[in-house]
Coordinates of C-alpha atoms in Angstrom, one line a residue:
Chain A
M1 CA -28.5 24.6 95.1
T2 CA -25.3 25.2 92.4
R3 CA -22.4 23.1 92.8
L4 CA -19.6 22.8 90.7
T5 CA -17.3 19.6 89.8
I6 CA -13.7 20.3 89.1
R7 CA -11.9 17.1 87.6
I8 CA -7.6 18.2 86.4
D9 CA -6.7 15.9 84.0
F10 CA -3.0 15.5 83.5
G11 CA -2.0 13.4 80.3
S12 CA -4.6 10.4 79.0
Q13 CA -4.2 8.6 81.9
T14 CA -4.6 10.5 85.5
A15 CA -6.7 12.5 87.1
F16 CA -7.3 14.6 90.1
G17 CA -10.9 15.5 90.7
P18 CA -13.8 15.9 93.7
G19 CA -13.1 11.6 94.8
K20 CA -8.9 11.5 95.5
A21 CA -9.4 15.2 96.7
R22 CA -12.4 14.0 99.7
L23 CA -10.5 11.1 99.9
L24 CA -6.5 13.0 101.4
E25 CA -8.9 15.2 103.7
L26 CA -10.4 11.9 105.4
I27 CA -7.3 10.5 105.4
G28 CA -5.6 13.9 107.1
K29 CA -9.0 14.1 109.0
T30 CA -9.0 10.2 110.5
G31 CA -5.5 9.2 110.1
S32 CA -7.0 5.9 108.8
I33 CA -7.0 5.3 105.7
R34 CA -9.8 2.6 106.6
R35 CA -11.7 5.1 108.3
A36 CA -11.4 7.4 105.1
A37 CA -13.0 4.8 103.3
A38 CA -15.5 3.5 105.2
A39 CA -16.6 7.4 105.5
M40 CA -17.1 7.4 101.8
E41 CA -18.1 3.9 101.1
M42 CA -15.8 2.2 99.4
S43 CA -13.2 -0.3 99.9
Y44 CA -10.1 0.0 102.3
R45 CA -8.6 -2.2 98.7
Q46 CA -9.8 1.1 96.7
A47 CA -9.0 3.7 99.0
W48 CA -5.1 2.2 98.8
L49 CA -5.3 1.9 94.7
L50 CA -7.0 5.9 94.6
V51 CA -4.0 6.9 96.7
Q52 CA -1.5 4.2 94.7
A53 CA -3.2 6.1 91.7
V54 CA -2.0 10.3 92.9
E55 CA 1.1 8.7 93.6
A56 CA 1.7 7.2 90.6
T57 CA 0.5 10.5 88.7
F58 CA 2.7 12.9 91.6
G59 CA 5.4 11.2 91.6
G60 CA 6.2 10.6 95.3
A61 CA 4.1 9.9 98.3
V62 CA 0.9 11.8 99.4
V63 CA 0.1 8.9 102.4
E64 CA 2.9 8.1 105.0
T65 CA 2.0 4.5 107.3
A66 CA 2.9 3.8 110.6
R67 CA 2.3 0.0 111.2
G68 CA 1.7 -1.7 114.4
G69 CA 0.6 0.1 117.3
V70 CA -2.0 0.3 119.8
R71 CA -4.2 1.0 116.6
G72 CA -2.3 -1.4 114.2
G73 CA -1.5 1.9 112.4
G74 CA -2.2 5.1 111.3
A75 CA -2.1 7.1 108.9
R76 CA -1.2 11.0 107.7
L77 CA -0.6 13.2 104.6
T78 CA 3.2 14.0 103.3
V79 CA 3.5 17.8 103.0
L80 CA 3.2 16.6 98.7
G81 CA -0.4 14.7 99.9
Q82 CA -1.0 18.5 101.7
E83 CA 0.1 20.7 99.0
L84 CA -1.6 18.6 96.7
L85 CA -5.5 19.0 98.8
A86 CA -4.8 22.5 99.4
R87 CA -4.2 23.1 95.7
Y88 CA -7.4 21.1 94.1
R89 CA -9.4 23.4 97.0
A90 CA -8.2 26.7 95.7
V91 CA -9.1 25.1 92.1
E92 CA -12.0 24.8 93.2
A93 CA -13.0 28.5 94.9
K94 CA -11.2 30.2 92.0
A95 CA -12.5 28.7 89.6
S96 CA -16.3 28.5 91.3
Q97 CA -15.7 32.6 92.1
A98 CA -14.6 33.5 88.5
V99 CA -17.7 31.3 87.1
R100 CA -20.2 32.6 89.6
T101 CA -22.1 34.9 86.6
D102 CA -22.3 32.3 84.4
V103 CA -23.6 29.3 86.6
A104 CA -25.7 31.9 87.7
A105 CA -27.3 32.2 84.6
L106 CA -27.4 28.6 83.9
A107 CA -29.2 28.0 87.8
K108 CA -31.8 30.4 86.5
L109 CA -32.2 28.9 83.6
A110 CA -32.7 25.4 85.3
G111 CA -35.3 27.1 88.1
T112 CA -33.1 26.0 91.3
Q113 CA -36.8 25.4 92.5
G114 CA -37.0 22.5 93.0
T115 CA -36.8 19.4 90.5
Q116 CA -40.8 19.1 90.7
H117 CA -41.5 22.1 89.2
R118 CA -39.7 21.4 85.9
R119 CA -41.0 17.4 86.0
S120 CA -44.6 18.7 85.3
L121 CA -44.3 20.4 82.7
R122 CA -43.7 16.4 80.9
P123 CA -45.3 14.0 83.2
R124 CA -45.2 11.7 80.5
K125 CA -41.2 11.0 80.3
S126 CA -40.3 11.2 83.9
R127 CA -39.0 8.1 84.6
A128 CA -36.7 8.4 81.1
R129 CA -35.7 11.0 82.5
K130 CA -34.7 9.8 86.1
T131 CA -32.3 7.5 84.4
A132 CA -30.3 9.7 82.2
R133 CA -27.6 11.9 84.2
S134 CA -23.9 12.7 83.0
Chain B
M1 CA -1.3 17.8 78.4
T2 CA -3.5 19.2 81.1
R3 CA -7.1 20.0 81.1
L4 CA -9.8 21.2 83.3
T5 CA -13.4 19.2 83.8
I6 CA -16.0 21.0 85.3
R7 CA -19.9 19.7 85.9
I8 CA -22.5 22.2 87.4
D9 CA -24.7 19.7 89.9
F10 CA -28.3 21.9 89.7
G11 CA -29.6 20.5 92.8
S12 CA -29.5 16.7 93.5
Q13 CA -30.5 14.8 90.3
T14 CA -29.6 17.1 87.6
A15 CA -25.7 17.6 86.4
F16 CA -24.7 19.2 83.3
G17 CA -21.2 18.4 82.5
P18 CA -19.0 17.8 79.3
G19 CA -20.7 14.5 77.7
K20 CA -24.0 16.8 77.7
A21 CA -21.8 19.2 75.9
R22 CA -20.6 17.5 73.8
L23 CA -23.6 15.8 72.9
L24 CA -25.1 19.7 72.0
E25 CA -22.7 20.2 70.7
L26 CA -22.4 17.2 68.1
I27 CA -26.5 17.5 67.9
G28 CA -25.8 20.8 66.5
K29 CA -22.8 20.0 64.6
T30 CA -24.6 17.4 62.5
G31 CA -28.0 18.1 62.6
S32 CA -28.9 14.7 63.6
I33 CA -29.2 13.0 67.0
R34 CA -28.3 9.7 65.6
R35 CA -25.1 10.7 64.1
A36 CA -24.2 12.4 67.5
A37 CA -23.9 9.5 69.2
A38 CA -22.8 7.7 67.0
A39 CA -20.0 9.9 67.3
M40 CA -19.8 9.9 70.9
E41 CA -20.1 5.4 70.9
M42 CA -23.2 5.6 72.4
S43 CA -26.7 4.2 71.4
Y44 CA -29.6 6.6 70.2
R45 CA -31.9 5.7 73.1
Q46 CA -28.9 6.9 75.5
A47 CA -28.4 10.0 73.3
W48 CA -32.1 10.4 73.3
L49 CA -32.3 9.5 77.4
L50 CA -29.7 12.3 77.8
V51 CA -31.2 14.9 75.6
Q52 CA -34.3 14.3 77.9
A53 CA -32.0 14.8 81.1
V54 CA -31.2 18.3 80.0
E55 CA -35.1 19.3 78.9
A56 CA -36.2 18.0 82.6
T57 CA -33.5 20.4 84.3
F58 CA -33.4 23.4 81.7
G59 CA -37.2 23.3 81.6
G60 CA -38.1 23.3 77.8
A61 CA -37.0 21.6 75.0
V62 CA -33.1 22.2 74.1
V63 CA -33.0 20.1 70.8
E64 CA -35.8 20.7 67.7
T65 CA -36.6 17.4 65.6
A66 CA -37.8 17.0 62.2
R67 CA -39.4 13.5 60.8
G68 CA -39.3 12.4 58.1
G69 CA -37.6 14.2 54.4
V70 CA -35.2 12.6 52.7
R71 CA -33.3 11.7 55.5
G72 CA -35.7 10.3 58.5
G73 CA -36.2 14.0 59.4
G74 CA -32.8 15.5 61.4
A75 CA -32.4 17.7 64.8
R76 CA -30.8 20.9 65.4
L77 CA -30.7 22.4 69.2
T78 CA -33.3 25.3 70.1
V79 CA -32.1 28.8 71.7
L80 CA -32.1 28.1 74.8
G81 CA -30.3 25.1 73.9
Q82 CA -27.5 26.9 72.3
E83 CA -27.7 29.5 75.1
L84 CA -27.0 26.6 77.6
L85 CA -23.9 25.2 75.3
A86 CA -22.3 28.3 74.8
R87 CA -23.0 29.5 78.6
Y88 CA -21.3 25.8 79.4
R89 CA -18.3 26.4 77.1
A90 CA -17.7 30.2 79.1
V91 CA -17.7 28.5 83.0
E92 CA -15.1 26.2 80.8
A93 CA -12.9 29.3 79.1
K94 CA -13.3 31.2 82.3
A95 CA -12.6 28.5 85.2
S96 CA -10.1 27.8 83.3
Q97 CA -8.9 31.0 83.3
A98 CA -9.0 31.8 86.4
V99 CA -6.9 28.3 87.9
R100 CA -4.1 28.4 84.9
T101 CA -1.7 29.1 87.7
D102 CA -2.6 26.5 90.5
V103 CA -3.3 23.9 87.9
A104 CA 0.2 24.8 86.3
A105 CA 1.4 24.2 89.5
L106 CA -0.2 21.3 90.7
A107 CA 1.3 20.1 86.7
K108 CA 5.0 20.6 87.3
L109 CA 4.6 18.7 91.2
A110 CA 2.5 15.4 88.3
G111 CA 5.8 16.3 85.9
T112 CA 3.7 15.6 83.1
Q113 CA 6.8 15.2 80.6
G114 CA 5.4 11.2 80.5
T115 CA 3.9 8.0 83.1
Q116 CA 6.3 6.1 82.2
H117 CA 8.4 8.4 83.6
R118 CA 6.8 8.8 87.3
R119 CA 6.3 4.4 86.9
S120 CA 9.7 4.1 87.0
L121 CA 10.0 5.8 90.9
R122 CA 7.8 2.7 91.8
P123 CA 8.2 -0.1 89.5
R124 CA 7.0 -3.1 92.3
K125 CA 3.2 -0.8 92.4
S126 CA 2.9 0.1 88.5
R127 CA -0.6 -2.6 88.2
A128 CA -1.9 -1.3 90.8
R129 CA -1.4 1.9 89.3
K130 CA -3.3 0.9 85.8
T131 CA -6.5 0.1 87.4
A132 CA -7.3 3.3 89.9
R133 CA -8.5 6.0 88.6
S134 CA -11.0 9.1 89.5

C-alpha cells in the first residue's frame, strides 16, 4: 500500500507534519492530552511539548485544557487547532490526488506485491537493507 | 519561507523521501558516492546503505560504480535511478502546486514574518518550545 507523508516547514525551526496532526486529532477525539499521548506511545511531557511547539508556530492556543473536575480535567481543540488540522488534512488529500499518476508509476517500479519478492533479487545483502531507511 | 517535504511509503519497510532523493541527486552531480555522502555530512557507509535500501525497494541498481581508475572509480545514476529521482521531483512539484492555497492559509496563520514575533506572545515558555519539533 503506497502512502504519502507530508511535512510543512514554516521557516527554519517550525514544522507541521503527520506526528503533530495525529496528536491534535487524538486530543480532539479522546478529550485528553494524556490519552492522546498514550495512544501514540509517547510521554505526556513529549505530547505537551509538541502542543507547545504548534502553539509557538501558530501564535495562539490550539488546545484548551480544563483543570480539576471528576477526572482531573480534559482537553479539546480550539478553533485554531481545528482549522489547522483540517487544513493539513486538506493538504494531504489534495497532494495525494495531484500526484497519484506519478506515485502509481513509482509503486509499479517498486513492485508493491511484497518486499520478500524484491529481496530475493539480492539475497546476500538483506541485513544491510533492513537497517537503512529514510 | 514555507516548504513542503514529501515522503512516499511503499509497503511498511520501504520509504523514499527527501534524504534519498538528495543523495541520488548528489551522486549524479558529483559522480561519487563518497563526495555525495560528504556533501550531506554522512558517512560513506550510511550513504551506501541508503543506496542499497533504494535498490532493494525498486528491485534494481540505481547507481553504477566503476572500481579503479585515476581517482579510484566513480559513480553515476542508472536509468532507473534517474527515473526515480525525476518522478520524485515531479511529485514534489505537482503536490506543492496543488496545495498552494491551503499552505498559504497555514503560512498566514503561522505569520511567517519571523519566529521572534510569535515567541513574544508567550515569553515564559520559550525554552520548552525550542526543544519540541516534529
